[in-house]
Coordinates of C-alpha atoms in Angstrom, one line a residue:
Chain A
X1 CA 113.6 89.0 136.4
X2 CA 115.1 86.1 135.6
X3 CA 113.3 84.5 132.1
X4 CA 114.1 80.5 132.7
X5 CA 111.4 81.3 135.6
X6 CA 108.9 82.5 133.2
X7 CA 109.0 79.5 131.6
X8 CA 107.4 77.5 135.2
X9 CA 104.5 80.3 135.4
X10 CA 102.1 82.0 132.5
X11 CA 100.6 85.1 132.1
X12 CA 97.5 86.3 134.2
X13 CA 95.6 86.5 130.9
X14 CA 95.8 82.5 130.7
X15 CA 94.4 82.2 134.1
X16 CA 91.1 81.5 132.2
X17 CA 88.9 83.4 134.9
X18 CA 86.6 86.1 134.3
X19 CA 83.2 87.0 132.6
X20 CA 82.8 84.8 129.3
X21 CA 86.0 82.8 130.0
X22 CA 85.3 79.8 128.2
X23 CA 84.8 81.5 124.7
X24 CA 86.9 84.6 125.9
X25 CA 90.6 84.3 126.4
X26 CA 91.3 88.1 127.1
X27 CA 90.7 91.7 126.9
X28 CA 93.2 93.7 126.1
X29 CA 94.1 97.6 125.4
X30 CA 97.0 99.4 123.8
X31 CA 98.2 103.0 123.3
X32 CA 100.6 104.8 121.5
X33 CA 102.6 107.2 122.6
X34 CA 105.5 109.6 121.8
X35 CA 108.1 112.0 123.3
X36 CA 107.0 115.3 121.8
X37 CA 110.8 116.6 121.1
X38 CA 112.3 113.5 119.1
X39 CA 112.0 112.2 115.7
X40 CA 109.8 109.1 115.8
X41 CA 111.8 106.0 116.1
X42 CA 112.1 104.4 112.3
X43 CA 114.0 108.1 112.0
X44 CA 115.6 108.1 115.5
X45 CA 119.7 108.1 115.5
X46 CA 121.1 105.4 117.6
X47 CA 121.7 108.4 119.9
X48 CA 118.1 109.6 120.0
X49 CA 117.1 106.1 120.4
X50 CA 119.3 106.0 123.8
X51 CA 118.0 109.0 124.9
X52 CA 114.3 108.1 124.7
X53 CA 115.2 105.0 126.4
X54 CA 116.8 106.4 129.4
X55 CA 114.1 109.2 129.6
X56 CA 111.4 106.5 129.4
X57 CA 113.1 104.2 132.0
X58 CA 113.1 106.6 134.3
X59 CA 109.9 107.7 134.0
X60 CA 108.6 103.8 134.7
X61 CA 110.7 103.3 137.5
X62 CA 109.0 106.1 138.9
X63 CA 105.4 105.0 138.1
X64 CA 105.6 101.9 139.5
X65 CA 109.2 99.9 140.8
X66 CA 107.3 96.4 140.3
X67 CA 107.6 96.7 136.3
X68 CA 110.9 95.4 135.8
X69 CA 112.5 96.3 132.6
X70 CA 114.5 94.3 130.3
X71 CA 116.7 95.7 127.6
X72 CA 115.8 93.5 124.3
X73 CA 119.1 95.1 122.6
X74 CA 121.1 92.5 124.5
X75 CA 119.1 89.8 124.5
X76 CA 120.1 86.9 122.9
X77 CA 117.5 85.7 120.0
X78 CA 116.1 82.8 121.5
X79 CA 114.9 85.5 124.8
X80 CA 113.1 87.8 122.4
X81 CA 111.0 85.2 120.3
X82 CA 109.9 83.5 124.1
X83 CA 108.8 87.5 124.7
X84 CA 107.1 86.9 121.5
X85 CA 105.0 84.1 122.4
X86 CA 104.3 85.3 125.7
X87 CA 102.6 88.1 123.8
X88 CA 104.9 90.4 126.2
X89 CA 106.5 92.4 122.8
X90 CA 105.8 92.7 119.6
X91 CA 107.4 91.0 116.3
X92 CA 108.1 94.5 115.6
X93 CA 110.5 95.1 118.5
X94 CA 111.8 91.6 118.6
X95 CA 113.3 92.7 115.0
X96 CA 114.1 96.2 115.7
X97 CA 118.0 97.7 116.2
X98 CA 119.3 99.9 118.5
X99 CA 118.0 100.9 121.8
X100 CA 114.9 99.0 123.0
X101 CA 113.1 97.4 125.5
X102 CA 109.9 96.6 127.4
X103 CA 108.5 97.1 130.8
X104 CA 106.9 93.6 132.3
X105 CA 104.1 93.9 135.3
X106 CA 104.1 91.3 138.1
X107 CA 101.7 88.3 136.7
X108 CA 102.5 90.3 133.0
X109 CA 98.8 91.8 132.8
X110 CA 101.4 95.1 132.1
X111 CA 104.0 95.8 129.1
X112 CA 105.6 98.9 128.2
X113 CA 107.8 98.4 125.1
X114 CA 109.9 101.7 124.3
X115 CA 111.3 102.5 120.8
X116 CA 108.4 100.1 119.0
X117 CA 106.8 101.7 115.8
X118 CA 106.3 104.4 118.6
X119 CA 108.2 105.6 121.7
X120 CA 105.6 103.6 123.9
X121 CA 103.7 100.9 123.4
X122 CA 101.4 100.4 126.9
X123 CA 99.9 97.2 127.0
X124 CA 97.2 96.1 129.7
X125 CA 96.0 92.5 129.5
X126 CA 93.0 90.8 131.3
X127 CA 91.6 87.3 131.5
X128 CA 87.8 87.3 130.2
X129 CA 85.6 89.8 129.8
X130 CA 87.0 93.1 131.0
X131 CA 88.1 95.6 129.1
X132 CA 86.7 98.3 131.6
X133 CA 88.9 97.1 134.2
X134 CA 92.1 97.0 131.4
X135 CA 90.6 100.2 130.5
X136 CA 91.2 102.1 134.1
X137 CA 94.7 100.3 134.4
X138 CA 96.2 101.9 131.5
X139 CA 94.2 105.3 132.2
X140 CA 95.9 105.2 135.2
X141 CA 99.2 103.9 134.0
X142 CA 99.4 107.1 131.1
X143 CA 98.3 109.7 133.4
X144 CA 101.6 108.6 135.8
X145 CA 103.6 108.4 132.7
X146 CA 102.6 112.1 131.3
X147 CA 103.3 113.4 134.6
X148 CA 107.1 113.2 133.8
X149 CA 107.6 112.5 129.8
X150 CA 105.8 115.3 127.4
X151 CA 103.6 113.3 124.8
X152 CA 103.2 114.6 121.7
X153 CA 99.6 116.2 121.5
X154 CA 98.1 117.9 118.9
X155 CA 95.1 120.0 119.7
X156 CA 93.3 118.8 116.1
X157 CA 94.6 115.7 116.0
X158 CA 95.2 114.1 119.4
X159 CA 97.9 112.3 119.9
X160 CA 100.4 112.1 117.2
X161 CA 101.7 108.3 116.4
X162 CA 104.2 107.1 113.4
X163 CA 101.9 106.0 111.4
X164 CA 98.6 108.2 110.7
X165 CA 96.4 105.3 111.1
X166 CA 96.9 105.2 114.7
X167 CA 96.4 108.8 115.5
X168 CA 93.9 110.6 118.0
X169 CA 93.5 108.0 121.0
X170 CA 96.2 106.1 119.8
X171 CA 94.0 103.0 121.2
X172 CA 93.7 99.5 119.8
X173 CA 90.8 97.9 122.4
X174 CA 91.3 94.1 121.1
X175 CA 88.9 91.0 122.7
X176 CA 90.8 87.6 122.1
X177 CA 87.8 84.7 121.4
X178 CA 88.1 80.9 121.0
X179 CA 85.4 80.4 118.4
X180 CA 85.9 76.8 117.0
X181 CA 82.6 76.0 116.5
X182 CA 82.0 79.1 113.9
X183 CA 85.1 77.8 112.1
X184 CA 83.7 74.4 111.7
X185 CA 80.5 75.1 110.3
X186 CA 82.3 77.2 108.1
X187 CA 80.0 80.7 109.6
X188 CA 82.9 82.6 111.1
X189 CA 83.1 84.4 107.5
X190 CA 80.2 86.0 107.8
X191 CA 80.7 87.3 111.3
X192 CA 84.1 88.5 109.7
X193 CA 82.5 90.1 107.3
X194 CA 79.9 91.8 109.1
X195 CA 82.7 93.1 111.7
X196 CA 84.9 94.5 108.9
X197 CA 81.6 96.4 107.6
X198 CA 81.8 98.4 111.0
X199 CA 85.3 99.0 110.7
X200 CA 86.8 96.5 113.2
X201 CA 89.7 94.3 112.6
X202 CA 90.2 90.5 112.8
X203 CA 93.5 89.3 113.8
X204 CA 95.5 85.9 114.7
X205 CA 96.3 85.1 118.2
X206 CA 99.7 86.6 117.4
X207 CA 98.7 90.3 115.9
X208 CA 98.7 91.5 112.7
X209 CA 98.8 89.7 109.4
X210 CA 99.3 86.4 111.3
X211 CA 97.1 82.9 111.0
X212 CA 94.3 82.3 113.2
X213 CA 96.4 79.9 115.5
X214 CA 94.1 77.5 117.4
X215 CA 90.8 79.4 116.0
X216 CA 91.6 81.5 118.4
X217 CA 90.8 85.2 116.7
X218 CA 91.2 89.0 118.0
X219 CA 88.5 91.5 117.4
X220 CA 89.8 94.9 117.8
X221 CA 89.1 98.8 116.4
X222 CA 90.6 99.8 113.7
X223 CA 89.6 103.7 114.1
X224 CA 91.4 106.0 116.4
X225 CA 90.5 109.3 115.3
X226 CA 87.1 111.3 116.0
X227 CA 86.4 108.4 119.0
X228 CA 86.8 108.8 122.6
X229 CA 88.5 105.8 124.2
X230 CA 85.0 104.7 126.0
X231 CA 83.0 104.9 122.7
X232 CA 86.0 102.8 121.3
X233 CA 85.4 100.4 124.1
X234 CA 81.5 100.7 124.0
X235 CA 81.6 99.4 120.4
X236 CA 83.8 96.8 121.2
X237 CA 81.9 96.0 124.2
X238 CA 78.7 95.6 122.7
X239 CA 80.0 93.5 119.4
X240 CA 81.6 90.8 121.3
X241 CA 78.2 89.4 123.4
X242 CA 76.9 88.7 119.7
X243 CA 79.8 86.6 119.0
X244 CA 80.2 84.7 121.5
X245 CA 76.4 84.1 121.2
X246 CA 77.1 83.3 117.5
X247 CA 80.0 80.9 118.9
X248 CA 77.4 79.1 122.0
X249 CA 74.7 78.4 119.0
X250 CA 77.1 76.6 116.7
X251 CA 78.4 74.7 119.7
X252 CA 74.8 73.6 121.0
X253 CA 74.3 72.8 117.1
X254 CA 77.1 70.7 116.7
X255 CA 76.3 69.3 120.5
X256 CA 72.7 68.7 119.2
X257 CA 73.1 67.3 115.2
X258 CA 76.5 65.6 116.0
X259 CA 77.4 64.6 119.6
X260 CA 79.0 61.5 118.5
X261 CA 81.3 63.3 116.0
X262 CA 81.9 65.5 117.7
X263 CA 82.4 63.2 120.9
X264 CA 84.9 61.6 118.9
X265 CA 86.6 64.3 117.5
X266 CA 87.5 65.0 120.9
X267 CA 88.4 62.1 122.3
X268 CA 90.8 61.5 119.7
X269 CA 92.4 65.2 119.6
X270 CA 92.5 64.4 123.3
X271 CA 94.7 60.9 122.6
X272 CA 96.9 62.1 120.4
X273 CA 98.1 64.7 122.4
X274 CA 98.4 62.5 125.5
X275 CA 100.7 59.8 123.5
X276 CA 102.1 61.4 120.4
X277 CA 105.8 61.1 120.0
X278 CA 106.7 63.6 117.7
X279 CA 104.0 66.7 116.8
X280 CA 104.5 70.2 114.8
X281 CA 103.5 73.3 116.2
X282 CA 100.5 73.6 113.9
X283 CA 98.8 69.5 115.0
X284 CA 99.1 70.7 118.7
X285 CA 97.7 74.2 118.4
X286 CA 94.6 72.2 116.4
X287 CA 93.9 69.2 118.8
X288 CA 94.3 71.8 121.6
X289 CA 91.4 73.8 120.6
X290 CA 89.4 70.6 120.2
X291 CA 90.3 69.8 123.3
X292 CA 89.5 73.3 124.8
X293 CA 86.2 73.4 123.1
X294 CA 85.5 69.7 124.8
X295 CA 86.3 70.7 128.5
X296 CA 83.8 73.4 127.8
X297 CA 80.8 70.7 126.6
X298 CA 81.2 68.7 129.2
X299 CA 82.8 66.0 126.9
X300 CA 86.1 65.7 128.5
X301 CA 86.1 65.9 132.3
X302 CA 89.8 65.2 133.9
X303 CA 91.3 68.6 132.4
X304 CA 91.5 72.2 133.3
X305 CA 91.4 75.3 130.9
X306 CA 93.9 77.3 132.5
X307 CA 96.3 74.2 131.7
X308 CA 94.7 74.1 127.9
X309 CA 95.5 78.3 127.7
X310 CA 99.1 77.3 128.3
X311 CA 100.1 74.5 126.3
X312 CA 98.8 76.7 123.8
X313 CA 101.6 78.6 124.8
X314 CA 104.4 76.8 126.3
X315 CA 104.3 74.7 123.1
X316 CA 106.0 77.3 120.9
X317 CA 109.3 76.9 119.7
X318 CA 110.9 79.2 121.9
X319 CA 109.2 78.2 124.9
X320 CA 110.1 74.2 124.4
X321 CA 113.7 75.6 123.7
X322 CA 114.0 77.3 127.2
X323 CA 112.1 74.4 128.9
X324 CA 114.5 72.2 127.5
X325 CA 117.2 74.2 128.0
X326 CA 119.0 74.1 124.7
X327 CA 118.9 74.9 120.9
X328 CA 116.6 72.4 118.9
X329 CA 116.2 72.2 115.3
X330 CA 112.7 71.3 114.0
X331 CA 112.5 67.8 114.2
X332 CA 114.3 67.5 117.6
X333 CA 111.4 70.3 119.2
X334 CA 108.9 68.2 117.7
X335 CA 110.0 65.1 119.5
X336 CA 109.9 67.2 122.6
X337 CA 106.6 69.0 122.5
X338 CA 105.4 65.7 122.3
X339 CA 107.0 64.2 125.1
X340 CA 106.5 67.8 126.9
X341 CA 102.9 67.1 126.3
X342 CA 102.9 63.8 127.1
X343 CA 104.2 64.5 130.7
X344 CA 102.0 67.3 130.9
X345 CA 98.6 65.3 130.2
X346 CA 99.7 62.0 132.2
X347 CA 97.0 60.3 134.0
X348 CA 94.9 61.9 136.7
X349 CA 93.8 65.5 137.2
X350 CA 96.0 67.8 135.6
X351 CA 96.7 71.2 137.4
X352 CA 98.7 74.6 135.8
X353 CA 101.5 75.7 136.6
Chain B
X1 CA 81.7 104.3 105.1
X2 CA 79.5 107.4 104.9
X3 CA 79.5 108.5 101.2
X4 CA 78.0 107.6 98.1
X5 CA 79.5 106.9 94.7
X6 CA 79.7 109.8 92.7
X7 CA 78.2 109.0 89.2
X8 CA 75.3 106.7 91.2
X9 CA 73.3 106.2 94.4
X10 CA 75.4 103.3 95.1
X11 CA 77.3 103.4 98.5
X12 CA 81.1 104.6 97.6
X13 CA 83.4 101.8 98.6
X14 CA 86.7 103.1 97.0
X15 CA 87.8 106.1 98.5
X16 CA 90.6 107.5 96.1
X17 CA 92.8 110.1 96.9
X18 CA 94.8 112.2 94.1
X19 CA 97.5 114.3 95.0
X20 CA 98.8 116.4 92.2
X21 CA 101.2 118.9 92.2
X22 CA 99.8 119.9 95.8
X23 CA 96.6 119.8 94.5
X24 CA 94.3 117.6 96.2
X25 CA 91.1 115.4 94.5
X26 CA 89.1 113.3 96.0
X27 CA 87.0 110.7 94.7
X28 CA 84.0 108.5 95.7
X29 CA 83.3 105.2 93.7
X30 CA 81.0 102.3 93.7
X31 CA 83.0 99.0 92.7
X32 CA 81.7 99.5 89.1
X33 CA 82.5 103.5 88.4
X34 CA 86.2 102.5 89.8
X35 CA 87.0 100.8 87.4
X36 CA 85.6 103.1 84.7
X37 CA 87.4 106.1 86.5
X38 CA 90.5 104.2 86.7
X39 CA 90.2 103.2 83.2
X40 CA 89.7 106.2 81.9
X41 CA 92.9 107.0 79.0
X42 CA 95.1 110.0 79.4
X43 CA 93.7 113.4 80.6
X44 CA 95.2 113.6 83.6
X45 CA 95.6 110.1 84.3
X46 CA 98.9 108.9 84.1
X47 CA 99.8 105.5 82.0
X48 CA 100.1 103.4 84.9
X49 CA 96.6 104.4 85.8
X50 CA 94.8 102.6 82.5
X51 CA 96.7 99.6 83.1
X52 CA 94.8 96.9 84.6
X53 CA 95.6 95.2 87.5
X54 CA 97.9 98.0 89.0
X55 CA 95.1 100.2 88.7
X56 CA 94.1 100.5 91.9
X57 CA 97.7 101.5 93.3
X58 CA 98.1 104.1 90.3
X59 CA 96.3 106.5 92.1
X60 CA 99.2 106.7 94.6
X61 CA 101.9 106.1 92.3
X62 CA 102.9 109.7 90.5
X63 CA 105.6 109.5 87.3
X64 CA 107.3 111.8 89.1
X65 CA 107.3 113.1 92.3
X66 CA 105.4 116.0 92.6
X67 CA 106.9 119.5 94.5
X68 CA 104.3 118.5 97.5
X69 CA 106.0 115.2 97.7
X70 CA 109.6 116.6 97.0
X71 CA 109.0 119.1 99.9
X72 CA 110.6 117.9 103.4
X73 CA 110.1 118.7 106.9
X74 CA 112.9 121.4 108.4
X75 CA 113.0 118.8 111.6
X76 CA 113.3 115.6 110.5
X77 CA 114.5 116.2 106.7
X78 CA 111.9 113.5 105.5
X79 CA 109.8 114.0 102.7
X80 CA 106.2 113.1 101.5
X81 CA 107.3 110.4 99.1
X82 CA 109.2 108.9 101.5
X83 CA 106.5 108.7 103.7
X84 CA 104.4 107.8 100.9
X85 CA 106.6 104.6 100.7
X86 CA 107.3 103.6 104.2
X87 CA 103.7 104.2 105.7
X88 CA 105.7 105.8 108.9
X89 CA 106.0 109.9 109.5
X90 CA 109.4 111.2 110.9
X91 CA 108.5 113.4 113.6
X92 CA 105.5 115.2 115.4
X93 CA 105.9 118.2 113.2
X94 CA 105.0 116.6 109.5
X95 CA 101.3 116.6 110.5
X96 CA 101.6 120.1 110.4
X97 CA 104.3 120.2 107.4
X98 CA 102.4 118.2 105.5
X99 CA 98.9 118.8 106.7
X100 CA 97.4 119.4 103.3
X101 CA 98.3 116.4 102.0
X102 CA 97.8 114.0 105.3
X103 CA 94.0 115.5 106.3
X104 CA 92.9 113.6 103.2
X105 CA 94.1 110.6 104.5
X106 CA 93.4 110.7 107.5
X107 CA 90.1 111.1 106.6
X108 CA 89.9 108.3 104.7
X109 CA 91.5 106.2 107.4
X110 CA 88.9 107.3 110.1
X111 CA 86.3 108.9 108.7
X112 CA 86.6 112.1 110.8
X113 CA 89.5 114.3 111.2
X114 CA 88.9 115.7 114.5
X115 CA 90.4 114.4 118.1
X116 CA 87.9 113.6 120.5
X117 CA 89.0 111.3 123.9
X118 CA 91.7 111.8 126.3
X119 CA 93.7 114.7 126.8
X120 CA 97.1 114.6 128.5
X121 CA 96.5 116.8 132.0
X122 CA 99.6 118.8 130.6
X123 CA 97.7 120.1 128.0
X124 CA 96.7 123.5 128.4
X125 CA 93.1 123.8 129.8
X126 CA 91.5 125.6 127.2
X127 CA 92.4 122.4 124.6
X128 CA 91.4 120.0 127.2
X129 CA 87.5 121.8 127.2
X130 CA 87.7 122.0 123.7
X131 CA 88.1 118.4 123.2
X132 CA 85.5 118.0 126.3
X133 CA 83.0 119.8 124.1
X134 CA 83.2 117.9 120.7
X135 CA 82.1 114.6 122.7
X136 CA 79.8 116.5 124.3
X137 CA 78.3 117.8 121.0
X138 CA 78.6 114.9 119.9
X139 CA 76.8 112.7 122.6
X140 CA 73.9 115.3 122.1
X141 CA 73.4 114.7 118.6
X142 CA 73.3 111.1 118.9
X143 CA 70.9 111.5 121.5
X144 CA 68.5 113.6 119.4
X145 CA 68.8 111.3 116.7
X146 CA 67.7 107.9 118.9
X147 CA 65.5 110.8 121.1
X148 CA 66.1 110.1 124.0
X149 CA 65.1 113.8 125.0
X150 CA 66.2 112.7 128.8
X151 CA 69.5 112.0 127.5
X152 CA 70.3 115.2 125.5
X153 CA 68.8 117.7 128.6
X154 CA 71.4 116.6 130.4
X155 CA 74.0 116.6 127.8
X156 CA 72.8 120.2 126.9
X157 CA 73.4 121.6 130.1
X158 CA 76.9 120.2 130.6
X159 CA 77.7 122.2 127.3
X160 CA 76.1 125.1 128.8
X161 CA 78.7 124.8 132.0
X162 CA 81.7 124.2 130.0
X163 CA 81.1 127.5 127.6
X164 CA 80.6 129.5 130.5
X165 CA 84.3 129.8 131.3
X166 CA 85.3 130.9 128.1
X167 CA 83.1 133.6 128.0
X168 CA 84.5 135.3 131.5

């Protein structure tokens, strides 16, 4: 896999198809896992570390030849930040030493990263809706892997991860939501609040402890012990119809109460991006999701989302870098994101990648 | 979270857990009785505990380490404190070297301190009903408590199938 050619494509998960697609970005589902006869990886030797790796790597190669692995040891910085935004590894592994690495599926619905927090990270991704569908993937994915590596299973406590917080399932079931309209009239607080009384999580678009990039927000479990992985899924499942409900109301409001300023709040988002000539990371990610949320009212009618999805992406640092070609410090990528996005939104329909 | 404060019928929203000298307590604690409990001078309370502001750390924070934190695991040589302090375990064994000090925690974390989901087809059979069971009970239970009787016939006799086995 060469990564330069990433930079031409995106992700299935931006495809913006699926059930719910225009509040929900994704589904996605993670589980930990480790090799029952090594230390865990902050206490793994370099030499441990190897071991796992190669044990690991063999084991995918068997599962399945399409995911092609990349060893994030010996990449150069740049790479592993692009990884990053791609939402391929974690900011855990891009800063880890020693052995590592992660396993990349064809259209990267798939990643396996190996020596994260735990031995194995799995990762399934899935435009819209679908976390049943992500759900049978990884099933799948971790009975192939078991069948050759030798989990570490405890018959109290399930499987045994690092940290205790993720122990049992080892599952994080996350939904990814654009939800502008809650953050405009100010309600997503008490949507937070009422998720974090049932014990799920609200995240950034880029994990934990990040900002809420682009209103874009992840809803995810936070329990892993004492739940099977469907009534994980069920709760998750059954929460997110209510938000994006939550999310359609505030948008018919503010369609309703303030069409034209919100017509204009669109139409300008819309113009800046087209002729800016310098923008920061931040501006874009904010216009975008005005944008976004305007394709979806109707108020803007010569742009797709699936091109939306990724400029959201392709406007990260890393990603301009490799577009471009070369290093740039802040002021330079912010002359190019702008003229990036500038060629991107010229006149006439405007297809992805 | 399922308990209730301890000195009143408020629900508990501080879950605090003391480890001692291997001895575990547990306490309970509306948002007002917290800070009386953590304000509370001396007894067993350590300095750090009365002060304000880092009271709600103290709990975790022990003047000395105590011979349950000092103790390490024969695999991976780490200790409690040191977990205590990175968050991260060092191998699969601690969560049996240092089960009576993690089940608290874990607790606390998820409420429950039981596995129930997926278990890896490696595992020997008899673990894999087990776990098959507890969902099963479960499911029952939750079922009787919504009644839906249709539900929990069903659920009763796929627990009657699985115990059979055990009893051969």
């Amino acid at each position: 896999m060469n990564l330069d050619d990433l930079t031409r494509t995106s992700g299935e998960w931006l495809r913006g198809t699926g059930s719910e697609s225009d509040i929900v970005m994704c589904s996605r589902i993670r589980l930990a896992r480790n090799l029952a006869t090594y230390p865990f990886t902050n206490r793994a030797s370099r030499g441990d570390k190897a071991e796992i790796e190669r044990e690991v790597r063999t084991a995918i190669a068997r599962v399945d030849p399409q995911l092609h692995y990349l060893d994030v040891h010996v990449l150069n910085p740049l790479d592993r930040q692009f990884l990053v935004e791609r939402q391929l590894i974690s900011r855990e592994l891009m800063t880890a030493e020693g052995p590592r690495g992660v396993a990349i599926g064809p259209e990267e619905n798939v990643s396996i990263m190996v020596n994260e927090e735990d031995h194995l990270r799995l990762q399934v991704m899935h435009s819209g809706l679908s976390l049943h569908e992500v759900w049978e993937r990884i099933n799948q994915l971790d009975d192939a892997l078991e069948e050759s590596l030798d989990f570490a299973f405890h018959s109290q406590l399930g499987y045994l991860t690092a940290c205790p917080t993720n122990v049992g399932t080892g599952i994080r079931v996350g939904v990814m939501l654009h939800l502008p309209a809650l953050v405009q009239s100010r309600e997503i607080e008490k949507v937070f609040r009422a998720l974090h009384k049932i014990n799920l999580a609200v995240r950034g678009l880029y994990g934990e402890g990040t900002q809420a990039f682009g209103d874009f927000y992840q809803i995810s479990n936070q329990q892993t012990l004492g739940k099977s992985e469907a009534e994980t899924i069920r709760t998750i499942n059954d929460i997110i119809p209510q938000v994006i409900e939550y999310e359609r109301r505030a948008r018919k409001e503010l369609l309703e109460n303030r069409r034209q300023n919100l017509h204009d709040q669109v139409s300008r988002a819309y113009g800046v991006l087209k002729t800016a000539h310098q923008i920061s990371s931040e501006e874009t990610m904010h216009l975008l999701s005005s944008v976004r949320m305007g394709i979806n009212l109707g108020l803007i009618d010569d742009l797709e989302i699936p091109t939306v999805n990724e400029l959201f992406i392709h406007t990260q640092p890393a990603h301009l870098q490799k577009i471009q070609g070369r290093h740039l410090e802040v002021d330079d990528r912010n002359v190019a994101r702008a003229q990036y996005l500038r060629s991107r939104l010229a006149n006439g329909r405007h297809q992805a990648n | 979270m399922r308990e209730k404060c301890q000195r009143c019928s408020k629900p508990a929203t501080y879950h605090i857990t003391d480890i001692e000298r291997g001895k575990v307590s547990e306490y309970h604690f509306c948002d007002e009785h917290v800070r009386q409990h953590l304000a509370q001078p001396a007894g067993e309370a350590s300095s750090a505990e009365a002060e304000p502001g880092g009271a709600l750390k103290a709990p975790f924070k022990a003047k000395e380490p105590t011979r349950a934190e000092r103790q390490s695991c024969p695999y991976c040589q780490i200790t409690f404190l040191e977990f205590r302090n990175s968050g991260r375990l060092g191998c699969p064994h601690d969560y049996d070297v240092f089960r009576d000090e993690l089940l608290p925690l874990i607790e606390n974390i998820h409420d429950e301190t039981r596995h129930v989901g997926k278990v890896p087809r490696r595992a020997p059979q008899s673990s894999l009903r087990h776990s098959e069971l507890i969902e099963l009970r479960k499911r029952l239970k939750q079922a009787i408590e919504v009644e839906d009787y249709e539900t929990a016939a069903q659920l009763r006799d796929q627990i009657k199938s699985l115990e059979t086995p055990t009893e051969r």
